[in-house]
Amino acid sequence: MWIFGRKAKEEPAYSRKTVSIRMEAIGGQGANSAGKIFAEAAVLGKGYTGNHFSSFGSEKKGTPVKSFVRFSTEGKIIRTASYIKHPDILVIFHESLLQTHPECLDGIDAHTDLLINSTKSPDEIQFPQGFKVRKFATVDATSLALKHECGLNAVMLGAITKFCSEVPADLLLKTFLRFFAHLPEQVQKNNSEGFEAGIKKTKEYLFDESQASVEKTAEILPKLGWENAPLGGLIVNPGNTVLKDNSASRKGLLPRFLPEICFNCGYCDMVCPDYCFVWEIDPAKNPPPQLKGIDYQYCKGCQKCVVACPVQALVTVPEGDLTKEERSQHLFPHLHKRDQKD
């Protein structure tokens, strides 16, 4: 059998007495709900013993989220509710997390299955040197969720069934629909279609060590000890920096700015929760501020600005429709020197 032009390795027989799953996501993508649903299907649906818990910040959207599921197929009592360091299955809800939070790959080894929400095929993704997994897959869950008008977690749950035969796909779908039974019938139908699309569109492959070629970057968190521990109360990694990237929390839609219509009223900037709008202010000439565009690094795609604009100078479009010129506006141009050269 040939996959992506290369001969696939024969997959070894694989059975597990216990299964641990770690989901890495951004708030708003539904990882917490996905973990709850998976645990419910395993424990109440299959009669396994297990648990689920999540870790996330105070914000409800845009912040890193980790969702954990453990269960035993032999009925062994699961007493721990600690962080899953070495998961059997690692699920990454957005490929940008590989760059913004490389620590999301911590703890995986040759026995781990990896699933990534990405537009790339598995053999196009490169990993740090020394990286190993058992097998991995990619699925363009963002596009599928937009196409079927369903939640991102619906597609990702369908894709996970590729790696977890212990919980049948039909049981997981039944549990998923029951979990959201309060939603309108059309929404439930969309979720079902997204779930099935996640199963069909997932591209799977056994890991090739030649893909572990990227030079390792320095760790984000310092190795604390008595020699290098920071002074008490010192914030060594402030959360409100210009390096913040909200692109992972988007659902495929963004506001497009139409400058020929805009009359610079500023309503959009007043409602924007992340201050994405780029203004031109020239104190020497003393004209009123002129809106130049949007810095999409900070835009979460909430569309509040589109609703607030009184003249429809902001319209909602698919993220892929934006031109390079429209993406060239930056609040901090010195951070984007490469873009300016290109």
Short mmCIF file of C-alpha atoms in Angstrom, two decimals:
data_model
loop_
_atom_site.label_atom_id
_atom_site.label_comp_id
_atom_site.label_asym_id
_atom_site.label_seq_id
_atom_site.Cartn_x
_atom_site.Cartn_y
_atom_site.Cartn_z
CA MET A 1 0.00 0.00 0.00
CA TRP A 2 1.31 3.44 -0.93
CA ILE A 3 0.49 6.62 0.95
CA PHE A 4 1.71 10.09 -0.18
CA GLY A 5 4.14 8.48 -2.63
CA ARG A 6 6.00 6.46 0.00
CA LYS A 7 5.57 2.88 1.05
CA ALA A 8 3.77 2.67 4.38
CA LYS A 9 5.34 0.60 7.12
CA GLU A 10 3.41 -2.34 8.42
CA GLU A 11 1.56 -1.23 11.53
CA PRO A 12 2.27 -3.45 14.55
CA ALA A 13 -0.51 -5.03 16.55
CA TYR A 14 -1.45 -2.61 19.30
CA SER A 15 -3.62 -3.09 22.36
CA ARG A 16 -3.85 -0.99 25.51
CA LYS A 17 -5.11 -1.74 28.97
CA THR A 18 -5.18 1.94 29.86
CA VAL A 19 -5.49 4.94 27.56
CA SER A 20 -4.47 8.53 28.28
CA ILE A 21 -5.33 11.44 25.99
CA ARG A 22 -4.07 15.03 26.14
CA MET A 23 -5.73 17.73 24.06
CA GLU A 24 -3.86 21.00 23.44
CA ALA A 25 -6.05 23.86 22.26
CA ILE A 26 -7.02 27.52 22.49
CA GLY A 27 -10.02 28.65 24.50
CA GLY A 28 -13.12 28.68 22.31
CA GLN A 29 -12.21 25.63 20.21
CA GLY A 30 -14.18 23.18 22.35
CA ALA A 31 -11.38 21.01 23.76
CA ASN A 32 -12.90 21.00 27.24
CA SER A 33 -16.24 19.75 25.88
CA ALA A 34 -14.46 17.23 23.64
CA GLY A 35 -12.68 15.76 26.66
CA LYS A 36 -15.93 15.50 28.62
CA ILE A 37 -17.68 13.77 25.72
CA PHE A 38 -14.86 11.30 25.16
CA ALA A 39 -14.70 10.39 28.85
CA GLU A 40 -18.48 9.99 29.00
CA ALA A 41 -18.44 7.65 26.00
CA ALA A 42 -15.65 5.56 27.53
CA VAL A 43 -17.05 5.37 31.08
CA LEU A 44 -20.83 5.40 30.64
CA GLY A 45 -20.91 4.00 27.12
CA LYS A 46 -18.32 1.22 27.32
CA GLY A 47 -18.27 0.66 31.07
CA TYR A 48 -14.59 1.55 31.47
CA THR A 49 -13.28 3.30 34.57
CA GLY A 50 -11.81 6.74 33.96
CA ASN A 51 -11.97 10.48 34.44
CA HIS A 52 -11.63 13.82 32.69
CA PHE A 53 -10.39 17.26 33.75
CA SER A 54 -9.14 20.41 32.05
CA SER A 55 -6.68 23.20 32.69
CA PHE A 56 -7.29 26.72 31.40
CA GLY A 57 -6.85 30.35 32.35
CA SER A 58 -9.34 32.93 33.55
CA GLU A 59 -10.23 34.06 30.02
CA LYS A 60 -12.86 32.02 28.21
CA LYS A 61 -11.43 32.51 24.72
CA GLY A 62 -7.96 32.95 23.29
CA THR A 63 -5.91 31.39 26.11
CA PRO A 64 -4.18 27.97 26.08
CA VAL A 65 -6.35 25.04 27.18
CA LYS A 66 -5.37 21.49 28.08
CA SER A 67 -7.97 18.75 28.33
CA PHE A 68 -7.10 15.34 29.81
CA VAL A 69 -8.85 11.96 29.55
CA ARG A 70 -7.81 8.71 31.25
CA PHE A 71 -9.61 5.39 31.20
CA SER A 72 -8.93 1.70 31.86
CA THR A 73 -10.39 -1.01 29.64
CA GLU A 74 -9.91 -3.57 32.46
CA GLY A 75 -11.90 -1.70 35.06
CA LYS A 76 -8.82 -0.63 37.00
CA ILE A 77 -9.71 2.24 39.34
CA ILE A 78 -8.34 5.56 38.07
CA ARG A 79 -7.35 7.49 41.19
CA THR A 80 -5.08 10.16 39.73
CA ALA A 81 -6.25 13.47 38.33
CA SER A 82 -2.81 14.86 37.57
CA TYR A 83 -1.36 16.35 34.38
CA ILE A 84 -0.83 13.72 31.66
CA LYS A 85 2.86 14.04 30.86
CA HIS A 86 3.19 11.01 28.56
CA PRO A 87 -0.10 10.63 26.61
CA ASP A 88 -1.00 7.66 24.44
CA ILE A 89 -2.80 10.12 22.15
CA LEU A 90 -1.87 13.80 21.77
CA VAL A 91 -4.41 16.02 19.99
CA ILE A 92 -3.42 19.52 18.87
CA PHE A 93 -6.42 21.64 17.88
CA HIS A 94 -4.43 24.19 15.86
CA GLU A 95 -1.07 23.84 14.13
CA SER A 96 0.04 27.34 15.19
CA LEU A 97 0.48 25.95 18.72
CA LEU A 98 3.59 24.15 17.44
CA GLN A 99 5.22 27.57 17.00
CA THR A 100 3.60 29.64 19.74
CA HIS A 101 3.64 26.91 22.40
CA PRO A 102 6.25 24.28 21.39
CA GLU A 103 6.00 22.81 24.88
CA CYS A 104 2.70 21.22 23.78
CA LEU A 105 4.85 18.40 22.30
CA ASP A 106 6.44 17.61 25.66
CA GLY A 107 6.28 14.04 26.89
CA ILE A 108 5.53 12.23 23.65
CA ASP A 109 7.58 9.24 22.50
CA ALA A 110 7.58 6.30 20.10
CA HIS A 111 4.37 4.97 21.71
CA THR A 112 2.35 8.18 21.22
CA ASP A 113 -0.19 8.80 18.46
CA LEU A 114 -0.31 12.42 17.28
CA LEU A 115 -3.25 14.23 15.65
CA ILE A 116 -2.91 17.83 14.40
CA ASN A 117 -5.50 20.22 12.98
CA SER A 118 -3.55 21.42 9.96
CA THR A 119 -3.93 22.22 6.28
CA LYS A 120 -0.77 20.20 5.61
CA SER A 121 -0.48 16.49 4.90
CA PRO A 122 1.45 14.42 7.49
CA ASP A 123 4.64 14.15 5.40
CA GLU A 124 4.84 17.96 5.03
CA ILE A 125 5.18 18.63 8.75
CA GLN A 126 8.65 18.85 10.26
CA PHE A 127 9.42 18.23 13.93
CA PRO A 128 12.32 18.96 16.33
CA GLN A 129 15.40 16.76 16.19
CA GLY A 130 15.02 13.57 18.19
CA PHE A 131 11.22 13.72 17.95
CA LYS A 132 9.41 10.36 17.77
CA VAL A 133 5.79 9.19 17.64
CA ARG A 134 4.16 5.87 16.77
CA LYS A 135 2.01 7.32 14.00
CA PHE A 136 0.34 10.64 13.34
CA ALA A 137 -2.32 12.28 11.23
CA THR A 138 -3.54 15.67 10.10
CA VAL A 139 -7.02 16.95 9.36
CA ASP A 140 -8.07 20.40 8.14
CA ALA A 141 -10.65 20.64 10.90
CA THR A 142 -11.00 24.43 10.67
CA SER A 143 -12.11 24.31 7.02
CA LEU A 144 -14.38 21.32 7.63
CA ALA A 145 -16.04 23.01 10.62
CA LEU A 146 -16.65 26.11 8.51
CA LYS A 147 -18.00 24.05 5.61
CA HIS A 148 -20.43 22.03 7.73
CA GLU A 149 -21.22 24.94 10.08
CA CYS A 150 -20.36 22.89 13.14
CA GLY A 151 -18.00 23.14 16.10
CA LEU A 152 -14.29 22.45 15.64
CA ASN A 153 -14.54 19.80 18.37
CA ALA A 154 -17.06 17.82 16.28
CA VAL A 155 -14.47 17.32 13.52
CA MET A 156 -11.62 16.63 15.95
CA LEU A 157 -13.63 14.00 17.86
CA GLY A 158 -14.33 12.19 14.61
CA ALA A 159 -10.63 12.28 13.74
CA ILE A 160 -9.58 10.92 17.16
CA THR A 161 -11.46 7.68 16.48
CA LYS A 162 -8.68 6.85 14.00
CA PHE A 163 -6.38 6.38 16.99
CA CYS A 164 -8.70 5.04 19.67
CA SER A 165 -10.44 1.81 18.69
CA GLU A 166 -11.30 1.26 22.36
CA VAL A 167 -14.19 3.72 21.91
CA PRO A 168 -16.21 2.99 18.71
CA ALA A 169 -17.01 5.91 16.44
CA ASP A 170 -20.76 5.29 16.50
CA LEU A 171 -20.80 5.32 20.31
CA LEU A 172 -18.76 8.53 20.42
CA LEU A 173 -21.08 10.23 17.94
CA LYS A 174 -24.14 9.13 19.91
CA THR A 175 -22.61 10.55 23.10
CA PHE A 176 -21.65 13.76 21.31
CA LEU A 177 -25.18 14.35 20.02
CA ARG A 178 -26.69 13.59 23.44
CA PHE A 179 -24.27 16.04 25.09
CA PHE A 180 -25.56 18.83 22.82
CA ALA A 181 -29.17 17.60 22.65
CA HIS A 182 -30.40 21.02 23.81
CA LEU A 183 -29.24 22.61 20.54
CA PRO A 184 -31.57 23.04 17.52
CA GLU A 185 -32.04 20.02 15.26
CA GLN A 186 -30.17 21.65 12.37
CA VAL A 187 -27.13 22.31 14.57
CA GLN A 188 -27.10 18.68 15.68
CA LYS A 189 -27.25 17.60 12.04
CA ASN A 190 -24.32 19.88 11.22
CA ASN A 191 -22.33 18.45 14.12
CA SER A 192 -23.02 14.92 12.92
CA GLU A 193 -21.84 15.80 9.41
CA GLY A 194 -18.70 17.43 10.81
CA PHE A 195 -17.97 14.35 12.92
CA GLU A 196 -18.24 12.05 9.89
CA ALA A 197 -16.09 14.43 7.82
CA GLY A 198 -13.41 14.29 10.52
CA ILE A 199 -13.25 10.52 10.13
CA LYS A 200 -13.17 10.54 6.32
CA LYS A 201 -10.79 13.47 5.79
CA THR A 202 -8.10 12.57 8.32
CA LYS A 203 -4.78 11.81 6.61
CA GLU A 204 -2.89 9.14 8.52
CA TYR A 205 0.71 7.93 8.29
CA LEU A 206 3.33 6.04 10.25
CA PHE A 207 6.02 8.42 11.48
CA ASP A 208 9.25 8.73 9.48
CA GLU A 209 12.32 9.78 11.48
CA SER A 210 13.54 11.90 8.54
CA GLN A 211 10.85 14.42 9.48
CA ALA A 212 12.55 15.13 12.82
CA SER A 213 15.03 17.58 11.33
CA VAL A 214 14.19 20.98 12.81
CA GLU A 215 16.81 22.39 15.14
CA LYS A 216 15.50 22.58 18.67
CA THR A 217 14.71 26.04 19.99
CA ALA A 218 15.48 27.28 23.46
CA GLU A 219 12.93 26.37 26.09
CA ILE A 220 10.33 29.03 26.85
CA LEU A 221 10.29 28.40 30.59
CA PRO A 222 13.55 28.88 32.53
CA LYS A 223 15.13 25.98 34.39
CA LEU A 224 14.57 27.35 37.86
CA GLY A 225 16.97 26.59 40.66
CA TRP A 226 18.80 28.34 43.44
CA GLU A 227 21.34 29.73 40.95
CA ASN A 228 18.92 31.23 38.43
CA ALA A 229 15.55 31.64 40.18
CA PRO A 230 14.10 35.14 39.55
CA LEU A 231 13.52 37.57 42.37
CA GLY A 232 10.21 37.14 44.14
CA GLY A 233 7.35 38.98 42.44
CA LEU A 234 9.28 39.45 39.19
CA ILE A 235 7.23 38.69 36.05
CA VAL A 236 9.72 37.04 33.70
CA ASN A 237 7.17 36.26 30.97
CA PRO A 238 4.42 38.94 30.91
CA GLY A 239 1.20 37.80 29.31
CA ASN A 240 0.26 41.11 27.67
CA THR A 241 3.21 41.40 25.28
CA VAL A 242 3.28 42.40 21.63
CA LEU A 243 4.18 38.78 20.82
CA LYS A 244 0.64 37.60 21.59
CA ASP A 245 -0.92 35.73 18.66
CA ASN A 246 -4.69 35.21 18.58
CA SER A 247 -4.83 33.49 15.17
CA ALA A 248 -5.31 30.06 16.75
CA SER A 249 -8.65 31.07 18.27
CA ARG A 250 -10.27 32.02 14.96
CA LYS A 251 -12.92 29.94 13.22
CA GLY A 252 -11.98 30.80 9.64
CA LEU A 253 -13.70 34.19 9.35
CA LEU A 254 -12.19 37.67 9.60
CA PRO A 255 -13.31 41.28 9.14
CA ARG A 256 -12.20 42.95 5.90
CA PHE A 257 -11.59 46.71 5.97
CA LEU A 258 -12.96 48.81 3.07
CA PRO A 259 -11.06 52.15 3.33
CA GLU A 260 -13.02 53.83 0.54
CA ILE A 261 -16.17 53.70 2.68
CA CYS A 262 -14.68 54.41 6.12
CA PHE A 263 -14.98 57.92 7.60
CA ASN A 264 -12.81 57.20 10.69
CA CYS A 265 -15.49 57.33 13.36
CA GLY A 266 -13.59 54.88 15.58
CA TYR A 267 -16.58 52.77 16.66
CA CYS A 268 -14.72 49.62 15.59
CA ASP A 269 -11.78 50.43 17.84
CA MET A 270 -14.12 51.13 20.77
CA VAL A 271 -15.63 47.62 20.67
CA CYS A 272 -12.49 45.66 19.71
CA PRO A 273 -11.41 43.52 22.72
CA ASP A 274 -7.82 43.18 21.47
CA TYR A 275 -7.00 46.61 19.97
CA CYS A 276 -6.34 45.24 16.47
CA PHE A 277 -6.85 48.44 14.49
CA VAL A 278 -3.91 50.33 12.99
CA TRP A 279 -4.23 54.13 12.93
CA GLU A 280 -2.06 56.75 11.29
CA ILE A 281 -1.45 59.76 13.52
CA ASP A 282 0.78 62.63 12.40
CA PRO A 283 1.16 65.20 15.23
CA ALA A 284 3.09 67.57 12.94
CA LYS A 285 0.26 67.94 10.43
CA ASN A 286 -2.41 67.65 13.12
CA PRO A 287 -5.09 65.92 10.99
CA PRO A 288 -7.62 63.58 12.61
CA PRO A 289 -6.43 59.96 12.99
CA GLN A 290 -6.84 57.88 9.84
CA LEU A 291 -7.67 54.17 10.02
CA LYS A 292 -5.16 52.21 7.90
CA GLY A 293 -6.25 48.61 8.48
CA ILE A 294 -6.23 45.66 10.88
CA ASP A 295 -3.36 43.78 12.48
CA TYR A 296 -4.60 40.21 12.09
CA GLN A 297 -2.03 38.83 14.51
CA TYR A 298 -4.23 40.07 17.34
CA CYS A 299 -7.67 39.55 15.77
CA LYS A 300 -9.75 36.68 17.19
CA GLY A 301 -12.42 37.02 14.50
CA CYS A 302 -15.18 37.96 16.95
CA GLN A 303 -16.82 40.28 14.34
CA LYS A 304 -17.82 42.88 16.97
CA CYS A 305 -16.35 45.59 14.76
CA VAL A 306 -18.51 44.47 11.81
CA VAL A 307 -21.65 44.86 13.91
CA ALA A 308 -20.57 48.26 15.26
CA CYS A 309 -19.59 49.86 11.93
CA PRO A 310 -22.38 52.30 10.91
CA VAL A 311 -21.48 52.34 7.18
CA GLN A 312 -20.48 48.68 6.51
CA ALA A 313 -16.81 49.60 6.01
CA LEU A 314 -16.06 46.26 7.72
CA VAL A 315 -17.44 43.04 6.24
CA THR A 316 -17.01 39.38 7.20
CA VAL A 317 -15.01 37.22 4.74
CA PRO A 318 -13.28 33.81 4.84
CA GLU A 319 -9.78 34.14 6.24
CA GLY A 320 -8.20 32.74 3.07
CA ASP A 321 -9.71 35.57 0.96
CA LEU A 322 -7.55 38.27 2.54
CA THR A 323 -4.74 39.56 0.34
CA LYS A 324 -1.10 39.94 1.34
CA GLU A 325 -1.55 43.72 1.21
CA GLU A 326 -4.47 43.57 3.65
CA ARG A 327 -2.34 41.51 6.04
CA SER A 328 0.57 43.96 5.84
CA GLN A 329 -0.79 46.43 8.40
CA HIS A 330 0.98 46.06 11.76
CA LEU A 331 0.71 47.84 15.08
CA PHE A 332 4.41 47.16 15.69
CA PRO A 333 6.14 47.30 12.26
CA HIS A 334 9.61 46.66 13.72
CA LEU A 335 8.50 43.12 14.59
CA HIS A 336 7.70 42.39 10.94
CA LYS A 337 10.81 43.44 9.06
CA ARG A 338 10.81 40.21 7.05
CA ASP A 339 7.29 40.89 5.81
CA GLN A 340 8.28 44.38 4.72
CA LYS A 341 11.25 43.04 2.74
CA ASP A 342 9.07 40.49 0.97
#
